[in-house]
Structures are given as C-alpha cells and as structure tokens.
Coordinates of C-alpha atoms in Angstrom, one line a residue:
X492 CA 14.3 20.7 -13.8
X493 CA 16.3 18.7 -16.4
X494 CA 14.5 16.7 -19.0
X495 CA 15.3 13.5 -20.9
X496 CA 16.1 15.6 -23.9
X497 CA 18.8 17.5 -22.0
X498 CA 20.2 14.3 -20.8
X499 CA 20.4 13.0 -24.4
X500 CA 22.1 16.2 -25.5
X501 CA 24.7 16.1 -22.8
X502 CA 25.4 12.4 -23.3
X503 CA 25.5 12.8 -27.1
X504 CA 22.9 10.1 -27.7
X505 CA 19.3 9.9 -28.8
X506 CA 16.3 10.3 -26.6
X507 CA 15.4 6.7 -27.3
X508 CA 18.8 5.5 -26.0
X509 CA 18.2 7.3 -22.8
X510 CA 14.8 5.8 -22.5
X511 CA 16.2 2.3 -23.0
X512 CA 18.8 2.9 -20.3
X513 CA 16.2 4.1 -17.8
X514 CA 13.7 1.2 -18.5
X515 CA 16.4 -1.4 -18.6
X516 CA 14.9 -2.8 -21.8
X517 CA 16.6 -3.0 -25.2
X518 CA 20.3 -3.2 -26.0
X519 CA 22.6 -0.2 -25.2
X520 CA 26.4 -0.5 -25.4
X521 CA 28.3 -0.2 -22.1
X522 CA 30.0 3.0 -23.5
X523 CA 26.7 4.8 -24.2
X524 CA 25.2 3.5 -20.9
X525 CA 28.0 5.1 -19.0
X526 CA 27.6 8.4 -20.9
X527 CA 23.9 8.4 -20.0
X528 CA 24.5 7.8 -16.3
X529 CA 27.2 10.6 -16.3
X530 CA 24.8 13.0 -18.1
X531 CA 22.1 12.1 -15.5
X532 CA 24.5 13.0 -12.7
X533 CA 25.6 16.2 -14.3
X534 CA 22.1 17.5 -15.1
X535 CA 20.4 16.3 -11.9
X536 CA 17.7 14.6 -14.0
X537 CA 15.1 12.7 -12.0
X538 CA 12.8 10.3 -14.0
X539 CA 9.1 10.6 -13.8
X540 CA 8.3 7.4 -12.0
X541 CA 4.6 7.6 -12.6
X542 CA 5.1 8.0 -16.4
X543 CA 7.6 5.2 -16.4
X544 CA 5.1 2.9 -14.5
X545 CA 2.4 3.8 -17.1
X546 CA 4.7 2.9 -19.9
X547 CA 6.1 -0.4 -18.5
X548 CA 2.8 -1.4 -16.7
X549 CA 4.9 -2.4 -13.7
X550 CA 6.2 -0.3 -10.8
X551 CA 8.0 -3.1 -8.9
X552 CA 6.2 -1.9 -5.8
X553 CA 3.8 -3.5 -3.4
X554 CA 1.5 -1.4 -1.2
X555 CA 0.6 -2.2 2.4
X556 CA -2.3 -0.6 4.2
X557 CA -2.4 -0.7 8.0
X558 CA -4.3 1.5 10.4
X559 CA -2.0 3.6 12.6
X560 CA -3.3 2.1 15.8
X561 CA -1.2 -1.0 15.0
X562 CA 2.0 0.9 14.5
X563 CA 3.5 0.1 17.9
X564 CA 4.3 -3.3 19.5
X565 CA 6.2 -6.4 18.4
X566 CA 3.3 -7.7 16.2
X567 CA 3.6 -4.7 13.8
X568 CA 7.4 -4.8 14.0
X569 CA 7.5 -8.4 13.0
X570 CA 5.0 -7.9 10.2
X571 CA 7.0 -4.9 8.8
X572 CA 10.4 -6.5 9.2
X573 CA 9.5 -9.6 7.2
X574 CA 7.5 -7.7 4.6
X575 CA 10.4 -5.4 3.9
X576 CA 13.0 -8.2 3.9
X577 CA 11.0 -10.4 1.4
X578 CA 10.4 -7.4 -0.9
X579 CA 14.1 -6.6 -0.9
X580 CA 14.9 -10.1 -1.8
X581 CA 12.4 -9.8 -4.7
X582 CA 13.9 -6.6 -5.9
X583 CA 10.7 -4.7 -5.1
X584 CA 9.8 -1.7 -3.0
X585 CA 7.3 -1.8 -0.1
X586 CA 5.0 1.2 0.3
X587 CA 3.3 1.7 3.7
X588 CA 0.1 3.8 3.8
X589 CA -2.0 4.6 6.8
X590 CA -5.5 3.2 6.9
X591 CA -6.3 5.8 9.7
X592 CA -9.6 5.6 11.6
X593 CA -12.5 4.5 9.3
X594 CA -13.5 2.2 6.5
X595 CA -13.6 5.1 4.1
X596 CA -10.0 6.0 5.0
X597 CA -8.9 2.4 4.5
X598 CA -10.7 2.4 1.1
X599 CA -8.9 5.7 0.2
X600 CA -5.5 4.3 1.2
X601 CA -6.1 1.3 -1.1
X602 CA -7.1 3.7 -4.0
X603 CA -4.0 5.9 -3.3
X604 CA -1.7 2.9 -3.8
X605 CA -3.5 1.8 -6.9
X606 CA -3.3 5.4 -8.3
X607 CA 0.5 5.2 -7.7
X608 CA 0.4 2.1 -10.0
X609 CA 1.5 -0.4 -7.3
X610 CA 1.6 -3.8 -8.8
X611 CA -0.5 -5.2 -5.9
X612 CA -1.9 -4.2 -2.5
X613 CA -2.0 -5.9 0.9
X614 CA -4.3 -4.7 3.5
X615 CA -4.5 -5.6 7.2
X616 CA -8.0 -4.2 7.8
X617 CA -9.6 -3.0 10.9
X618 CA -12.7 -1.1 9.7
X619 CA -13.7 -2.5 6.3
X620 CA -16.2 -5.3 6.5
X621 CA -15.8 -8.6 4.7
X622 CA -18.5 -7.7 2.2
X623 CA -16.8 -4.4 1.4
X624 CA -13.4 -6.0 0.9
X625 CA -14.9 -8.7 -1.3
X626 CA -16.4 -5.9 -3.4
X627 CA -13.2 -3.9 -3.6
X628 CA -11.3 -7.0 -4.8
X629 CA -13.9 -7.7 -7.5
X630 CA -13.7 -4.1 -8.7
X631 CA -10.0 -4.0 -9.5
X632 CA -7.7 -5.9 -11.8
X633 CA -4.7 -5.5 -9.6
X634 CA -4.5 -8.1 -6.9
X635 CA -5.6 -6.9 -3.4
X636 CA -4.8 -9.4 -0.7
X637 CA -6.3 -9.4 2.9
X638 CA -4.4 -10.5 6.0
X639 CA -6.2 -11.8 9.1
X640 CA -9.7 -11.7 7.8
X641 CA -11.7 -14.5 6.2
X642 CA -13.4 -13.5 3.0
X643 CA -16.6 -15.2 1.7
X644 CA -16.1 -14.7 -2.1
X645 CA -12.4 -14.6 -2.6
X646 CA -10.7 -17.5 -0.8
X647 CA -7.4 -17.1 -2.6
X648 CA -7.1 -13.4 -1.6
X649 CA -7.2 -13.9 2.2
X650 CA -4.6 -15.2 4.6
X651 CA -5.7 -15.5 8.1
X652 CA -5.4 -17.2 11.5
X653 CA -8.6 -18.4 13.1
X654 CA -8.5 -16.1 16.2
X655 CA -11.7 -17.4 17.7
X656 CA -10.6 -21.0 17.5
X657 CA -7.1 -20.3 18.8
X658 CA -8.5 -18.4 21.7
X659 CA -10.9 -21.2 22.5
X660 CA -8.0 -23.7 22.5
X661 CA -6.0 -21.5 24.8
X662 CA -8.9 -21.2 27.3
X663 CA -9.5 -25.0 27.1
X664 CA -5.9 -25.5 28.1
X665 CA -6.5 -23.6 31.3
X666 CA -9.7 -25.6 31.9
X667 CA -7.8 -28.9 31.4
X668 CA -5.4 -27.7 34.1
X669 CA -8.3 -27.4 36.6
X670 CA -9.3 -23.7 36.2
X671 CA -13.0 -22.8 36.1
X672 CA -13.1 -19.1 37.2
X673 CA -11.2 -17.6 34.4
X674 CA -11.0 -13.8 34.0
X675 CA -10.6 -12.3 30.5
X676 CA -9.2 -8.9 29.4
X677 CA -10.5 -8.1 26.0
X678 CA -8.7 -6.1 23.3
X679 CA -10.4 -3.2 21.6
X680 CA -13.8 -4.4 20.7
X681 CA -13.9 -2.3 17.5
X682 CA -11.1 -4.6 16.4
X683 CA -12.0 -7.9 14.7
X684 CA -9.2 -9.6 16.5
X685 CA -10.5 -8.3 19.8
X686 CA -14.0 -9.5 19.2
X687 CA -12.9 -12.9 17.9
X688 CA -10.6 -13.6 20.9
X689 CA -13.4 -12.8 23.3
X690 CA -15.8 -15.0 21.3
X691 CA -13.3 -17.9 21.6
X692 CA -13.2 -17.4 25.4
X693 CA -17.0 -17.6 25.6
X694 CA -17.2 -20.6 23.3
X695 CA -14.7 -22.6 25.4
X696 CA -16.6 -21.9 28.6
X697 CA -19.9 -23.0 26.9
X698 CA -18.3 -26.1 25.4
X699 CA -17.3 -27.2 29.0
X700 CA -20.6 -26.1 30.5
X701 CA -18.9 -23.5 32.7
X702 CA -21.3 -20.5 33.4
X703 CA -20.2 -17.2 31.9
X704 CA -19.6 -14.6 34.5
X705 CA -19.8 -11.1 32.9
X706 CA -18.0 -9.6 35.9
X707 CA -14.9 -11.5 34.9
X708 CA -14.7 -9.9 31.5
X709 CA -12.9 -6.5 31.5
X710 CA -12.6 -4.4 28.4
X711 CA -9.0 -3.4 27.5
X712 CA -7.3 -1.4 24.7
X713 CA -4.2 -3.5 24.0
X714 CA -2.0 -1.4 26.3
X715 CA 0.0 -2.5 29.4
X716 CA -1.9 0.0 31.6
X717 CA -5.2 -1.7 30.6
X718 CA -3.8 -4.9 32.2
X719 CA -3.1 -3.1 35.4
X720 CA -6.5 -1.4 35.4
X721 CA -8.3 -4.7 34.7
X722 CA -6.7 -6.4 37.7
X723 CA -7.5 -3.5 39.9
X724 CA -11.1 -3.6 38.8
X725 CA -11.4 -7.4 39.4
X726 CA -9.9 -7.1 42.9
X727 CA -12.1 -4.0 43.7
X728 CA -15.3 -5.9 42.9
X729 CA -14.0 -8.9 44.9
X730 CA -14.1 -11.2 41.9
X731 CA -12.8 -14.7 42.5
X732 CA -10.6 -16.0 39.7
X733 CA -7.8 -18.6 39.5
X734 CA -6.7 -17.7 35.9
X735 CA -6.6 -14.6 33.8
X736 CA -6.3 -14.4 30.0
X737 CA -5.2 -11.1 28.4
X738 CA -5.9 -10.6 24.7
X739 CA -2.3 -9.5 24.1
X740 CA 1.0 -9.8 26.0
X741 CA 1.3 -6.1 26.8
X742 CA -1.9 -6.3 28.9
X743 CA -0.7 -9.6 30.4
X744 CA 2.6 -7.9 31.5
X745 CA 0.5 -5.1 33.1
X746 CA -1.6 -7.7 34.8
X747 CA 1.5 -9.5 36.2
X748 CA 2.7 -6.2 37.7
X749 CA -0.7 -5.4 39.3
X750 CA -0.9 -8.9 40.8
X751 CA 2.6 -8.6 42.2
X752 CA 1.7 -5.2 43.7
X753 CA -1.1 -7.0 45.6
X754 CA 1.2 -9.8 46.7
X755 CA -0.8 -12.3 44.6
X756 CA 1.5 -15.1 43.6
X757 CA 1.7 -16.2 39.9
X758 CA 0.9 -19.0 39.2
X759 CA 0.3 -20.3 42.7
X760 CA -2.8 -18.2 43.2
X761 CA -3.5 -16.9 39.7
X762 CA -2.3 -18.2 36.3
X763 CA -1.7 -15.7 33.5
X764 CA -1.8 -16.2 29.8
X765 CA -1.3 -13.7 27.0
X766 CA -1.4 -13.6 23.2
X767 CA 1.3 -12.8 20.5
X768 CA 4.4 -14.1 22.3
X769 CA 6.3 -10.9 22.4
X770 CA 10.2 -11.1 22.7
X771 CA 9.9 -10.0 26.3
X772 CA 7.6 -12.9 27.3
X773 CA 10.3 -15.4 28.3
X774 CA 12.1 -12.7 30.4
X775 CA 9.2 -11.5 32.7
X776 CA 9.1 -12.8 36.3
X777 CA 7.6 -15.3 36.2
X778 CA 8.1 -15.9 32.5
X779 CA 4.8 -15.3 30.6
X780 CA 2.9 -18.1 28.9
X781 CA 1.6 -16.8 25.6
X782 CA -0.2 -17.8 22.4
X783 CA 2.2 -17.4 19.6
X784 CA 0.5 -16.1 16.5
X785 CA 2.0 -17.1 13.1
X786 CA 2.7 -13.6 11.9
X787 CA 5.9 -14.5 10.0
X788 CA 4.3 -17.5 8.3
X789 CA 1.2 -15.4 7.3
X790 CA 3.2 -12.5 5.8
X791 CA 5.5 -15.0 3.9
X792 CA 2.4 -16.8 2.5
X793 CA 0.7 -13.4 1.6
X794 CA 3.7 -12.1 -0.3
X795 CA 4.5 -15.5 -2.0
X796 CA 0.8 -15.7 -3.1
X797 CA 0.8 -12.0 -4.4
X798 CA 4.1 -12.4 -6.3
X799 CA 2.8 -15.6 -7.8
X800 CA -0.3 -13.8 -9.0
X801 CA 1.8 -11.0 -10.5
X802 CA 4.0 -13.5 -12.3
X803 CA 1.0 -15.3 -13.8
X804 CA 1.1 -18.3 -11.5
X805 CA -1.9 -20.3 -10.3
X806 CA -4.1 -19.1 -7.6
X807 CA -3.4 -20.8 -4.2
X808 CA -6.1 -22.2 -2.1
X809 CA -7.0 -20.5 1.2
X810 CA -4.8 -21.5 4.1
X811 CA -5.6 -21.2 7.8
X812 CA -2.7 -20.6 10.2
X813 CA -2.9 -21.9 13.7
X814 CA -1.5 -20.3 16.9
X815 CA 0.7 -22.2 19.3
X816 CA 0.6 -22.0 23.2
X817 CA 4.0 -21.3 24.6
X818 CA 3.8 -22.8 28.1
X819 CA 6.1 -21.0 30.7
X820 CA 6.1 -20.3 34.4
X821 CA 3.0 -18.1 34.6
X822 CA 0.6 -21.0 34.2
X823 CA 0.0 -23.7 36.9
X824 CA -2.7 -26.1 38.0
X825 CA -6.0 -24.8 39.1
X826 CA -8.3 -25.6 42.1
X827 CA -10.0 -28.4 40.2
X828 CA -6.9 -30.2 39.0

C-alpha cells in the first residue's frame, strides 16, 4: 500500500505539502496541488482517515444509531432521507449504525461511532432508558442527541413528540364524533412509542369517564398482518366497537382489509384511524385517516441543533413537536353523535 512519502516522491514535493493538500489547510500552489493529485492517482494512495481525524479533531461525520426493527416502513425512510439530504447540504457524511436488540448493543453502537471520531451522534433509542441516556451524554464531550425520548437532565439534547398526548387527542377526536366503544391495536409494547400511544388511549377514555374494556385492546407488532389478526380476534370474541385505532398505518391498512372481508362498512359501521400518515394513506379505499407525526421537522431540528453545538453556537431549549390528525374518509360519526 502506497504511503504519503511515496506520493511526495512521485509528485516531487515535500511530505508536508502532501499533508497540506490532504487536509485542505495551508497554502499550496495550484501547480503543486495538481501534481499531488496526479501522484495519488498513480500510486493508489488512500489516506488514513482515522489518523487524519485525530490530527484535525474533526471528521465531518455525524453518526446515527437506530435499531434494525425500524429499518422498514415510511417512517424510517423519511427519517433517513431528510438526514442524508441535510448532511449533504452541510458537506458532512452520515454514518448509520445498527442498535440491534438490547440496551447494551445500543450503547456499543454509540461507542463505535465515537471511536470512529464522529463529530456528534444521534440516537433513536428503543432499549436504553432515559436515565442511561442522560448518563451517556454526561460521560462524553462529543454531543449525543436523542430523538423521540424526553430526557430529565439534558433538555437541550432531546427532540421529541409527545406520543401519549398526541394519542389522547386522536382518541378524543373520535369521542367528540360520538364513539364510545373504541378498539385499540397497540404497537410493540417493548417500544416506548407503543407504550405511550396505548397510555394516551387509556387517558382519553378516563378523561371522558368511558370505562376501559380490556377486551378491546389487542397487542400488535407494527405489521399489516397484525391489523388483520386484531380484527379477526375482536370479531371472534364478539366485541362491539364503532371505532378502531391502530398504533400505525400499516396495521390500520390490515384492519381495513379484514373489515372489508367481513363486509363491515368503513366508516358507516366502524371508523378507522391510524398513525404516521404513510404516503399510501390517501389512496386506500376508503382513504385512511391518520395522525401525521412531525418526523421531518424533528430531524431538521435535531441536525440544526447538533450542527449549532459543533460550531460553538448556543444551546437551544427543548422543543416539543405535536402530531396532526389528517381527516379522511375512514372516519365518520359514531352512535352517540
């Protein structure tokens, strides 16, 4: 493998000149710069990025940790698309690392990115607790920002949407339309988002003094087939419900299919509401009402805050992002309207 000394020899310049060309710092004449680039091409030299990062104290890279269970679906696609686009505009690279299946693996993924000398790290956690993330942030000089979780000790380091409140508002919308028997398909209950959306459903019923019926709560795992299975379970146990809330749109689409297969009209007999407002939602039959989560706004704020930190700017105050109910054909008035 070629070395920087060989590049200097082929180019007919000093080692220091090659270093200045590679780092982009210090004056080098255009003639010598061209000679260095030509010598790099001839020798096949590849700079040691880790060594360069140590020397410059900046890698121009941002790390992103997400568990692989989120790698499918429009939510992840939107998050990645905007992250990559903003990083490209900033002239930086985005490195994605898998948080896998446990808090220890999420912790290891963060450390891996820090060992690569990433300038900052963003984590969309699933397993690390709030206290653990607060401790990790306190232990490192490099900024580590958290998406979709509310931290206790580091307000400026978290960007989140209040999932519980948003879910409660969505259920209250159905109640206002005259629905009382409202079924709920949960997301994975080992997911903070899944637990918080379920808590919002329960709090809305309690706020309006509507008795909680455990038989109307069916556990799902974010997949369309879970929506199908949930409706089959509700019908098999002869549950009466005029509305159904699914914790994401994939399960809501599955529920629409299952209801149609049993000739149950939506929304005349059952109203259906999902979460995340996937691109397919306006095109289902009937079109799916959904709670649009501010993924784009959250990732833009996260990256803007991180870049501000890296550039020595002031710390921003914590900001809470609210969801928005997109009313479409799948929701209608209930029996008590």
